[in-house]
mmCIF file of N, CA and C in Angstrom:
data_model
loop_
_atom_site.group_PDB
_atom_site.id
_atom_site.type_symbol
_atom_site.label_atom_id
_atom_site.label_comp_id
_atom_site.label_asym_id
_atom_site.label_seq_id
_atom_site.Cartn_x
_atom_site.Cartn_y
_atom_site.Cartn_z
ATOM 1 N N MET A 1 -19.159 -4.431 22.366
ATOM 2 C CA MET A 1 -19.606 -4.258 20.997
ATOM 3 C C MET A 1 -19.712 -5.637 20.337
ATOM 4 N N ASN A 2 -20.685 -5.776 19.495
ATOM 5 C CA ASN A 2 -20.897 -7.010 18.738
ATOM 6 C C ASN A 2 -19.618 -7.338 17.947
ATOM 7 N N PRO A 3 -19.109 -8.572 18.060
ATOM 8 C CA PRO A 3 -17.859 -8.923 17.368
ATOM 9 C C PRO A 3 -17.934 -8.778 15.848
ATOM 10 N N ILE A 4 -19.082 -9.025 15.260
ATOM 11 C CA ILE A 4 -19.209 -8.882 13.798
ATOM 12 C C ILE A 4 -19.052 -7.424 13.404
ATOM 13 N N ILE A 5 -19.702 -6.537 14.145
ATOM 14 C CA ILE A 5 -19.586 -5.100 13.859
ATOM 15 C C ILE A 5 -18.143 -4.656 14.063
ATOM 16 N N LYS A 6 -17.522 -5.144 15.129
ATOM 17 C CA LYS A 6 -16.133 -4.788 15.406
ATOM 18 C C LYS A 6 -15.208 -5.267 14.288
ATOM 19 N N ASN A 7 -15.457 -6.451 13.764
ATOM 20 C CA ASN A 7 -14.632 -6.979 12.677
ATOM 21 C C ASN A 7 -14.840 -6.210 11.377
ATOM 22 N N VAL A 8 -16.068 -5.805 11.109
ATOM 23 C CA VAL A 8 -16.333 -4.979 9.920
ATOM 24 C C VAL A 8 -15.632 -3.632 10.068
ATOM 25 N N LEU A 9 -15.717 -3.048 11.255
ATOM 26 C CA LEU A 9 -15.036 -1.778 11.511
ATOM 27 C C LEU A 9 -13.520 -1.925 11.395
ATOM 28 N N ALA A 10 -13.003 -3.096 11.757
ATOM 29 C CA ALA A 10 -11.566 -3.347 11.635
ATOM 30 C C ALA A 10 -11.117 -3.251 10.177
ATOM 31 N N ILE A 11 -11.893 -3.841 9.286
ATOM 32 C CA ILE A 11 -11.553 -3.787 7.856
ATOM 33 C C ILE A 11 -11.649 -2.352 7.340
ATOM 34 N N ILE A 12 -12.718 -1.658 7.687
ATOM 35 C CA ILE A 12 -12.893 -0.276 7.220
ATOM 36 C C ILE A 12 -11.776 0.617 7.749
ATOM 37 N N ALA A 13 -11.498 0.527 9.056
ATOM 38 C CA ALA A 13 -10.456 1.364 9.656
ATOM 39 C C ALA A 13 -9.077 1.018 9.103
ATOM 40 N N GLY A 14 -8.804 -0.270 8.907
ATOM 41 C CA GLY A 14 -7.518 -0.678 8.335
ATOM 42 C C GLY A 14 -7.336 -0.167 6.929
ATOM 43 N N TRP A 15 -8.385 -0.274 6.151
ATOM 44 C CA TRP A 15 -8.323 0.212 4.768
ATOM 45 C C TRP A 15 -8.129 1.726 4.729
ATOM 46 N N LEU A 16 -8.898 2.451 5.535
ATOM 47 C CA LEU A 16 -8.779 3.913 5.547
ATOM 48 C C LEU A 16 -7.424 4.363 6.091
ATOM 49 N N GLY A 17 -7.006 3.774 7.213
ATOM 50 C CA GLY A 17 -5.720 4.160 7.802
ATOM 51 C C GLY A 17 -4.557 3.873 6.872
ATOM 52 N N GLY A 18 -4.558 2.702 6.262
ATOM 53 C CA GLY A 18 -3.504 2.356 5.316
ATOM 54 C C GLY A 18 -3.521 3.248 4.087
ATOM 55 N N SER A 19 -4.703 3.620 3.640
ATOM 56 C CA SER A 19 -4.827 4.498 2.471
ATOM 57 C C SER A 19 -4.290 5.891 2.757
ATOM 58 N N VAL A 20 -4.527 6.390 3.967
ATOM 59 C CA VAL A 20 -4.002 7.713 4.345
ATOM 60 C C VAL A 20 -2.476 7.691 4.330
ATOM 61 N N ILE A 21 -1.886 6.648 4.894
ATOM 62 C CA ILE A 21 -0.418 6.517 4.886
ATOM 63 C C ILE A 21 0.085 6.416 3.450
ATOM 64 N N ASN A 22 -0.572 5.586 2.646
ATOM 65 C CA ASN A 22 -0.191 5.387 1.246
ATOM 66 C C ASN A 22 -0.195 6.718 0.493
ATOM 67 N N MET A 23 -1.306 7.419 0.557
ATOM 68 C CA MET A 23 -1.417 8.670 -0.211
ATOM 69 C C MET A 23 -0.472 9.736 0.321
ATOM 70 N N GLY A 24 -0.267 9.765 1.641
ATOM 71 C CA GLY A 24 0.671 10.728 2.210
ATOM 72 C C GLY A 24 2.086 10.507 1.709
ATOM 73 N N LEU A 25 2.507 9.257 1.652
ATOM 74 C CA LEU A 25 3.852 8.955 1.169
ATOM 75 C C LEU A 25 3.990 9.183 -0.337
ATOM 76 N N ILE A 26 2.936 8.902 -1.084
ATOM 77 C CA ILE A 26 2.969 9.193 -2.531
ATOM 78 C C ILE A 26 3.131 10.702 -2.745
ATOM 79 N N GLN A 27 2.366 11.490 -1.999
ATOM 80 C CA GLN A 27 2.456 12.956 -2.112
ATOM 81 C C GLN A 27 3.840 13.437 -1.701
ATOM 82 N N LEU A 28 4.367 12.902 -0.607
ATOM 83 C CA LEU A 28 5.716 13.264 -0.165
ATOM 84 C C LEU A 28 6.743 12.919 -1.238
ATOM 85 N N GLY A 29 6.593 11.771 -1.859
ATOM 86 C CA GLY A 29 7.499 11.373 -2.930
ATOM 87 C C GLY A 29 7.471 12.336 -4.106
ATOM 88 N N HIS A 30 6.287 12.831 -4.440
ATOM 89 C CA HIS A 30 6.187 13.802 -5.540
ATOM 90 C C HIS A 30 6.847 15.126 -5.161
ATOM 91 N N ASN A 31 6.849 15.449 -3.870
ATOM 92 C CA ASN A 31 7.523 16.672 -3.429
ATOM 93 C C ASN A 31 9.037 16.491 -3.385
ATOM 94 N N VAL A 32 9.511 15.309 -2.988
ATOM 95 C CA VAL A 32 10.947 15.045 -2.901
ATOM 96 C C VAL A 32 11.545 14.837 -4.288
ATOM 97 N N PHE A 33 10.863 14.073 -5.126
ATOM 98 C CA PHE A 33 11.317 13.783 -6.490
ATOM 99 C C PHE A 33 10.235 14.208 -7.485
ATOM 100 N N PRO A 34 10.107 15.502 -7.744
ATOM 101 C CA PRO A 34 9.058 15.938 -8.680
ATOM 102 C C PRO A 34 9.360 15.470 -10.110
ATOM 103 N N ILE A 35 8.299 15.111 -10.810
ATOM 104 C CA ILE A 35 8.434 14.723 -12.217
ATOM 105 C C ILE A 35 8.113 15.979 -13.027
ATOM 106 N N GLU A 36 9.145 16.581 -13.557
ATOM 107 C CA GLU A 36 8.991 17.856 -14.262
ATOM 108 C C GLU A 36 8.170 17.703 -15.539
ATOM 109 N N GLY A 37 7.258 18.638 -15.735
ATOM 110 C CA GLY A 37 6.481 18.702 -16.965
ATOM 111 C C GLY A 37 5.353 17.695 -17.075
ATOM 112 N N VAL A 38 5.001 17.021 -15.976
ATOM 113 C CA VAL A 38 3.940 16.020 -16.020
ATOM 114 C C VAL A 38 2.870 16.390 -15.002
ATOM 115 N N ASP A 39 1.635 16.433 -15.469
ATOM 116 C CA ASP A 39 0.505 16.654 -14.572
ATOM 117 C C ASP A 39 0.209 15.338 -13.875
ATOM 118 N N LEU A 40 0.415 15.301 -12.567
ATOM 119 C CA LEU A 40 0.256 14.059 -11.813
ATOM 120 C C LEU A 40 -1.194 13.597 -11.737
ATOM 121 N N ASN A 41 -2.124 14.452 -12.106
ATOM 122 C CA ASN A 41 -3.538 14.070 -12.129
ATOM 123 C C ASN A 41 -3.953 13.480 -13.473
ATOM 124 N N ASP A 42 -3.064 13.510 -14.455
ATOM 125 C CA ASP A 42 -3.335 12.975 -15.788
ATOM 126 C C ASP A 42 -2.712 11.581 -15.879
ATOM 127 N N MET A 43 -3.550 10.557 -15.726
ATOM 128 C CA MET A 43 -3.062 9.180 -15.711
ATOM 129 C C MET A 43 -2.386 8.788 -17.028
ATOM 130 N N ASP A 44 -2.879 9.291 -18.145
ATOM 131 C CA ASP A 44 -2.266 8.954 -19.435
ATOM 132 C C ASP A 44 -0.857 9.529 -19.537
ATOM 133 N N ALA A 45 -0.688 10.774 -19.105
ATOM 134 C CA ALA A 45 0.631 11.404 -19.145
ATOM 135 C C ALA A 45 1.583 10.698 -18.181
ATOM 136 N N LEU A 46 1.081 10.346 -17.028
ATOM 137 C CA LEU A 46 1.899 9.644 -16.039
ATOM 138 C C LEU A 46 2.295 8.256 -16.555
ATOM 139 N N ALA A 47 1.353 7.553 -17.173
ATOM 140 C CA ALA A 47 1.638 6.228 -17.742
ATOM 141 C C ALA A 47 2.688 6.321 -18.846
ATOM 142 N N ALA A 48 2.635 7.399 -19.626
ATOM 143 C CA ALA A 48 3.588 7.559 -20.723
ATOM 144 C C ALA A 48 5.010 7.807 -20.222
ATOM 145 N N VAL A 49 5.136 8.511 -19.108
ATOM 146 C CA VAL A 49 6.465 8.850 -18.606
ATOM 147 C C VAL A 49 7.054 7.766 -17.695
ATOM 148 N N MET A 50 6.246 6.870 -17.162
ATOM 149 C CA MET A 50 6.715 5.859 -16.214
ATOM 150 C C MET A 50 7.914 5.046 -16.706
ATOM 151 N N PRO A 51 7.904 4.547 -17.942
ATOM 152 C CA PRO A 51 9.054 3.729 -18.374
ATOM 153 C C PRO A 51 10.367 4.510 -18.467
ATOM 154 N N THR A 52 10.300 5.833 -18.503
ATOM 155 C CA THR A 52 11.512 6.641 -18.656
ATOM 156 C C THR A 52 12.088 7.118 -17.326
ATOM 157 N N LEU A 53 11.389 6.857 -16.232
ATOM 158 C CA LEU A 53 11.816 7.379 -14.934
ATOM 159 C C LEU A 53 12.991 6.589 -14.355
ATOM 160 N N GLU A 54 13.835 7.304 -13.613
ATOM 161 C CA GLU A 54 14.954 6.678 -12.918
ATOM 162 C C GLU A 54 14.428 5.891 -11.719
ATOM 163 N N ASN A 55 15.265 5.032 -11.187
ATOM 164 C CA ASN A 55 14.876 4.184 -10.057
ATOM 165 C C ASN A 55 14.438 4.983 -8.831
ATOM 166 N N LYS A 56 15.026 6.166 -8.619
ATOM 167 C CA LYS A 56 14.699 6.953 -7.430
ATOM 168 C C LYS A 56 13.217 7.322 -7.369
ATOM 169 N N TYR A 57 12.562 7.396 -8.506
ATOM 170 C CA TYR A 57 11.138 7.752 -8.535
ATOM 171 C C TYR A 57 10.231 6.621 -8.025
ATOM 172 N N PHE A 58 10.802 5.452 -7.822
ATOM 173 C CA PHE A 58 10.009 4.309 -7.369
ATOM 174 C C PHE A 58 10.215 3.992 -5.886
ATOM 175 N N ILE A 59 11.071 4.751 -5.222
ATOM 176 C CA ILE A 59 11.309 4.539 -3.788
ATOM 177 C C ILE A 59 10.046 4.841 -2.989
ATOM 178 N N PHE A 60 9.484 6.026 -3.183
ATOM 179 C CA PHE A 60 8.308 6.404 -2.403
ATOM 180 C C PHE A 60 7.066 5.589 -2.750
ATOM 181 N N PRO A 61 6.827 5.250 -4.008
ATOM 182 C CA PRO A 61 5.683 4.368 -4.264
ATOM 183 C C PRO A 61 5.813 3.024 -3.538
ATOM 184 N N PHE A 62 7.024 2.450 -3.528
ATOM 185 C CA PHE A 62 7.194 1.193 -2.809
ATOM 186 C C PHE A 62 6.967 1.390 -1.311
ATOM 187 N N LEU A 63 7.571 2.432 -0.744
ATOM 188 C CA LEU A 63 7.369 2.707 0.680
ATOM 189 C C LEU A 63 5.900 2.955 0.995
ATOM 190 N N ALA A 64 5.216 3.668 0.114
ATOM 191 C CA ALA A 64 3.791 3.948 0.319
ATOM 192 C C ALA A 64 2.993 2.657 0.336
ATOM 193 N N HIS A 65 3.264 1.777 -0.590
ATOM 194 C CA HIS A 65 2.529 0.514 -0.663
ATOM 195 C C HIS A 65 2.845 -0.366 0.544
ATOM 196 N N ALA A 66 4.125 -0.472 0.880
ATOM 197 C CA ALA A 66 4.538 -1.348 1.986
ATOM 198 C C ALA A 66 4.076 -0.807 3.338
ATOM 199 N N LEU A 67 4.340 0.465 3.606
ATOM 200 C CA LEU A 67 3.978 1.025 4.912
ATOM 201 C C LEU A 67 2.479 1.245 5.043
ATOM 202 N N GLY A 68 1.806 1.572 3.943
ATOM 203 C CA GLY A 68 0.351 1.685 3.983
ATOM 204 C C GLY A 68 -0.287 0.355 4.327
ATOM 205 N N THR A 69 0.221 -0.711 3.728
ATOM 206 C CA THR A 69 -0.283 -2.051 4.034
ATOM 207 C C THR A 69 0.039 -2.446 5.468
ATOM 208 N N LEU A 70 1.258 -2.185 5.898
ATOM 209 C CA LEU A 70 1.666 -2.517 7.262
ATOM 210 C C LEU A 70 0.768 -1.824 8.292
ATOM 211 N N VAL A 71 0.585 -0.530 8.130
ATOM 212 C CA VAL A 71 -0.236 0.230 9.081
ATOM 213 C C VAL A 71 -1.695 -0.220 9.008
ATOM 214 N N GLY A 72 -2.206 -0.404 7.811
ATOM 215 C CA GLY A 72 -3.587 -0.858 7.659
ATOM 216 C C GLY A 72 -3.810 -2.216 8.306
ATOM 217 N N ALA A 73 -2.864 -3.125 8.111
ATOM 218 C CA ALA A 73 -2.970 -4.460 8.707
ATOM 219 C C ALA A 73 -2.858 -4.387 10.224
ATOM 220 N N LEU A 74 -1.990 -3.531 10.709
ATOM 221 C CA LEU A 74 -1.851 -3.349 12.154
ATOM 222 C C LEU A 74 -3.145 -2.811 12.759
ATOM 223 N N ILE A 75 -3.729 -1.820 12.119
ATOM 224 C CA ILE A 75 -4.996 -1.249 12.602
ATOM 225 C C ILE A 75 -6.084 -2.322 12.610
ATOM 226 N N ALA A 76 -6.221 -3.031 11.499
ATOM 227 C CA ALA A 76 -7.262 -4.061 11.407
ATOM 228 C C ALA A 76 -7.043 -5.146 12.458
ATOM 229 N N GLY A 77 -5.808 -5.567 12.634
ATOM 230 C CA GLY A 77 -5.505 -6.599 13.611
ATOM 231 C C GLY A 77 -5.770 -6.153 15.044
ATOM 232 N N ARG A 78 -5.512 -4.895 15.319
ATOM 233 C CA ARG A 78 -5.756 -4.374 16.670
ATOM 234 C C ARG A 78 -7.246 -4.261 16.970
ATOM 235 N N ILE A 79 -8.028 -3.879 15.981
ATOM 236 C CA ILE A 79 -9.456 -3.648 16.201
ATOM 237 C C ILE A 79 -10.256 -4.948 16.154
ATOM 238 N N ALA A 80 -9.845 -5.890 15.322
ATOM 239 C CA ALA A 80 -10.617 -7.125 15.131
ATOM 240 C C ALA A 80 -10.881 -7.827 16.458
ATOM 241 N N ALA A 81 -12.097 -8.315 16.606
ATOM 242 C CA ALA A 81 -12.485 -9.019 17.823
ATOM 243 C C ALA A 81 -11.937 -10.443 17.833
ATOM 244 N N THR A 82 -11.868 -11.052 16.662
ATOM 245 C CA THR A 82 -11.417 -12.434 16.539
ATOM 246 C C THR A 82 -10.554 -12.561 15.286
ATOM 247 N N HIS A 83 -9.769 -13.602 15.207
ATOM 248 C CA HIS A 83 -8.992 -13.914 13.996
ATOM 249 C C HIS A 83 -8.177 -12.711 13.512
ATOM 250 N N LYS A 84 -7.428 -12.100 14.402
ATOM 251 C CA LYS A 84 -6.695 -10.867 14.109
ATOM 252 C C LYS A 84 -5.795 -10.994 12.882
ATOM 253 N N MET A 85 -5.058 -12.105 12.785
ATOM 254 C CA MET A 85 -4.154 -12.271 11.646
ATOM 255 C C MET A 85 -4.934 -12.371 10.340
ATOM 256 N N LYS A 86 -6.068 -13.033 10.351
ATOM 257 C CA LYS A 86 -6.869 -13.146 9.128
ATOM 258 C C LYS A 86 -7.333 -11.775 8.648
ATOM 259 N N PHE A 87 -7.700 -10.913 9.577
ATOM 260 C CA PHE A 87 -8.129 -9.577 9.183
ATOM 261 C C PHE A 87 -6.952 -8.744 8.690
ATOM 262 N N SER A 88 -5.790 -8.918 9.279
ATOM 263 C CA SER A 88 -4.593 -8.231 8.797
ATOM 264 C C SER A 88 -4.245 -8.688 7.383
ATOM 265 N N ILE A 89 -4.294 -9.987 7.152
ATOM 266 C CA ILE A 89 -4.000 -10.522 5.816
ATOM 267 C C ILE A 89 -5.061 -10.067 4.809
ATOM 268 N N ALA A 90 -6.306 -9.946 5.245
ATOM 269 C CA ALA A 90 -7.365 -9.450 4.352
ATOM 270 C C ALA A 90 -7.040 -8.036 3.878
ATOM 271 N N ILE A 91 -6.518 -7.211 4.773
ATOM 272 C CA ILE A 91 -6.098 -5.857 4.374
ATOM 273 C C ILE A 91 -4.979 -5.961 3.344
ATOM 274 N N GLY A 92 -4.032 -6.868 3.580
ATOM 275 C CA GLY A 92 -2.969 -7.090 2.598
ATOM 276 C C GLY A 92 -3.530 -7.499 1.249
ATOM 277 N N GLY A 93 -4.557 -8.340 1.260
ATOM 278 C CA GLY A 93 -5.201 -8.752 0.009
ATOM 279 C C GLY A 93 -5.879 -7.593 -0.702
ATOM 280 N N LEU A 94 -6.555 -6.738 0.055
ATOM 281 C CA LEU A 94 -7.192 -5.559 -0.554
ATOM 282 C C LEU A 94 -6.152 -4.641 -1.191
ATOM 283 N N PHE A 95 -5.079 -4.382 -0.448
ATOM 284 C CA PHE A 95 -4.035 -3.517 -0.993
ATOM 285 C C PHE A 95 -3.315 -4.189 -2.157
ATOM 286 N N LEU A 96 -3.165 -5.512 -2.116
ATOM 287 C CA LEU A 96 -2.552 -6.242 -3.231
ATOM 288 C C LEU A 96 -3.378 -6.069 -4.503
ATOM 289 N N LEU A 97 -4.695 -6.194 -4.391
ATOM 290 C CA LEU A 97 -5.553 -5.983 -5.568
ATOM 291 C C LEU A 97 -5.367 -4.584 -6.136
ATOM 292 N N GLY A 98 -5.325 -3.598 -5.240
ATOM 293 C CA GLY A 98 -5.082 -2.229 -5.692
ATOM 294 C C GLY A 98 -3.721 -2.078 -6.339
ATOM 295 N N GLY A 99 -2.710 -2.727 -5.770
ATOM 296 C CA GLY A 99 -1.366 -2.656 -6.332
ATOM 297 C C GLY A 99 -1.272 -3.288 -7.714
ATOM 298 N N ILE A 100 -1.953 -4.400 -7.902
ATOM 299 C CA ILE A 100 -1.976 -5.036 -9.219
ATOM 300 C C ILE A 100 -2.645 -4.113 -10.233
ATOM 301 N N MET A 101 -3.747 -3.497 -9.833
ATOM 302 C CA MET A 101 -4.446 -2.572 -10.732
ATOM 303 C C MET A 101 -3.545 -1.393 -11.107
ATOM 304 N N VAL A 102 -2.862 -0.822 -10.127
ATOM 305 C CA VAL A 102 -1.984 0.323 -10.397
ATOM 306 C C VAL A 102 -0.836 -0.088 -11.305
ATOM 307 N N ASN A 103 -0.294 -1.286 -11.107
ATOM 308 C CA ASN A 103 0.803 -1.739 -11.966
ATOM 309 C C ASN A 103 0.356 -1.947 -13.410
ATOM 310 N N PHE A 104 -0.914 -2.216 -13.624
ATOM 311 C CA PHE A 104 -1.432 -2.304 -14.996
ATOM 312 C C PHE A 104 -1.742 -0.924 -15.561
ATOM 313 N N MET A 105 -2.282 -0.030 -14.733
ATOM 314 C CA MET A 105 -2.647 1.310 -15.206
ATOM 315 C C MET A 105 -1.426 2.189 -15.429
ATOM 316 N N LEU A 106 -0.417 2.036 -14.570
ATOM 317 C CA LEU A 106 0.810 2.821 -14.668
ATOM 318 C C LEU A 106 1.995 1.860 -14.763
ATOM 319 N N PRO A 107 2.206 1.293 -15.953
ATOM 320 C CA PRO A 107 3.251 0.271 -16.078
ATOM 321 C C PRO A 107 4.647 0.858 -15.913
ATOM 322 N N GLY A 108 5.278 0.489 -14.816
ATOM 323 C CA GLY A 108 6.654 0.910 -14.568
ATOM 324 C C GLY A 108 7.591 -0.201 -14.974
ATOM 325 N N PRO A 109 8.813 -0.130 -14.485
ATOM 326 C CA PRO A 109 9.776 -1.194 -14.798
ATOM 327 C C PRO A 109 9.330 -2.539 -14.208
ATOM 328 N N THR A 110 9.694 -3.593 -14.872
ATOM 329 C CA THR A 110 9.314 -4.937 -14.426
ATOM 330 C C THR A 110 9.848 -5.226 -13.033
ATOM 331 N N TRP A 111 11.084 -4.799 -12.746
ATOM 332 C CA TRP A 111 11.664 -5.057 -11.432
ATOM 333 C C TRP A 111 10.782 -4.452 -10.338
ATOM 334 N N PHE A 112 10.249 -3.252 -10.591
ATOM 335 C CA PHE A 112 9.421 -2.604 -9.571
ATOM 336 C C PHE A 112 8.121 -3.378 -9.367
ATOM 337 N N ALA A 113 7.494 -3.782 -10.454
ATOM 338 C CA ALA A 113 6.238 -4.527 -10.339
ATOM 339 C C ALA A 113 6.451 -5.821 -9.548
ATOM 340 N N VAL A 114 7.531 -6.527 -9.817
ATOM 341 C CA VAL A 114 7.806 -7.788 -9.130
ATOM 342 C C VAL A 114 8.068 -7.544 -7.646
ATOM 343 N N VAL A 115 8.944 -6.605 -7.324
ATOM 344 C CA VAL A 115 9.262 -6.311 -5.926
ATOM 345 C C VAL A 115 8.021 -5.814 -5.194
ATOM 346 N N ASP A 116 7.278 -4.935 -5.837
ATOM 347 C CA ASP A 116 6.075 -4.368 -5.230
ATOM 348 C C ASP A 116 5.051 -5.461 -4.917
ATOM 349 N N ILE A 117 4.749 -6.289 -5.876
ATOM 350 C CA ILE A 117 3.725 -7.331 -5.701
ATOM 351 C C ILE A 117 4.180 -8.387 -4.686
ATOM 352 N N LEU A 118 5.464 -8.766 -4.715
ATOM 353 C CA LEU A 118 5.929 -9.850 -3.846
ATOM 354 C C LEU A 118 6.232 -9.426 -2.409
ATOM 355 N N ILE A 119 6.606 -8.163 -2.191
ATOM 356 C CA ILE A 119 7.064 -7.757 -0.856
ATOM 357 C C ILE A 119 6.126 -6.765 -0.164
ATOM 358 N N ALA A 120 5.534 -5.853 -0.906
ATOM 359 C CA ALA A 120 4.837 -4.731 -0.278
ATOM 360 C C ALA A 120 3.478 -5.071 0.312
ATOM 361 N N TYR A 121 2.911 -6.196 0.015
ATOM 362 C CA TYR A 121 1.535 -6.421 0.435
ATOM 363 C C TYR A 121 1.383 -7.551 1.447
ATOM 364 N N ILE A 122 1.386 -8.781 1.019
ATOM 365 C CA ILE A 122 1.115 -9.892 1.935
ATOM 366 C C ILE A 122 2.195 -10.007 3.020
ATOM 367 N N PRO A 123 3.487 -9.937 2.693
ATOM 368 C CA PRO A 123 4.479 -9.993 3.781
ATOM 369 C C PRO A 123 4.323 -8.847 4.787
ATOM 370 N N MET A 124 4.030 -7.648 4.306
ATOM 371 C CA MET A 124 3.863 -6.512 5.220
ATOM 372 C C MET A 124 2.585 -6.655 6.034
ATOM 373 N N ALA A 125 1.551 -7.219 5.455
ATOM 374 C CA ALA A 125 0.316 -7.472 6.208
ATOM 375 C C ALA A 125 0.571 -8.502 7.297
ATOM 376 N N TRP A 126 1.371 -9.509 6.989
ATOM 377 C CA TRP A 126 1.707 -10.524 7.989
ATOM 378 C C TRP A 126 2.477 -9.891 9.151
ATOM 379 N N ILE A 127 3.437 -9.026 8.839
ATOM 380 C CA ILE A 127 4.197 -8.331 9.887
ATOM 381 C C ILE A 127 3.257 -7.461 10.723
ATOM 382 N N GLY A 128 2.362 -6.736 10.055
ATOM 383 C CA GLY A 128 1.384 -5.924 10.782
ATOM 384 C C GLY A 128 0.504 -6.767 11.684
ATOM 385 N N GLY A 129 0.105 -7.933 11.202
ATOM 386 C CA GLY A 129 -0.695 -8.852 12.004
ATOM 387 C C GLY A 129 0.064 -9.380 13.202
ATOM 388 N N LYS A 130 1.339 -9.693 13.012
ATOM 389 C CA LYS A 130 2.165 -10.172 14.114
ATOM 390 C C LYS A 130 2.321 -9.083 15.187
ATOM 391 N N ILE A 131 2.525 -7.868 14.762
ATOM 392 C CA ILE A 131 2.629 -6.748 15.713
ATOM 393 C C ILE A 131 1.302 -6.577 16.452
ATOM 394 N N ALA A 132 0.199 -6.649 15.730
ATOM 395 C CA ALA A 132 -1.120 -6.485 16.346
ATOM 396 C C ALA A 132 -1.388 -7.574 17.368
ATOM 397 N N GLU A 133 -0.945 -8.783 17.096
ATOM 398 C CA GLU A 133 -1.147 -9.885 18.031
ATOM 399 C C GLU A 133 -0.366 -9.676 19.334
ATOM 400 N N ARG A 134 0.750 -9.009 19.247
ATOM 401 C CA ARG A 134 1.585 -8.789 20.441
ATOM 402 C C ARG A 134 1.103 -7.614 21.280
ATOM 403 N N LEU A 135 0.372 -6.679 20.681
ATOM 404 C CA LEU A 135 -0.081 -5.492 21.437
ATOM 405 C C LEU A 135 -1.312 -5.778 22.265
#
């Protein structure tokens, strides 16, 4: 297969695979720690309740962001024809942009935003890239 096509497919597959993991863990988190009286499809209602939530409600979002990025970076790194780590880090960058947007749309505690932005994306993409390089 043409390396350019393979590299484009690596980004698409990494993004999709990581997104599936992310959304699955977010959904699981809502089942484990339901937020009573809030429609999870109403972003305004969710944004209003975020500052009042206990720390336990932020476990699954962090895991979703970190593991979604890790898996996405691993997929991209495995599929990429060349520069595997660069493609893994690119997935981390895509998820980082999404994470920054979510932290603005749904402002949670400052500690969560800092931990999420600093740990869940680029470091996890690097780990995913390292794993992909070894496989």
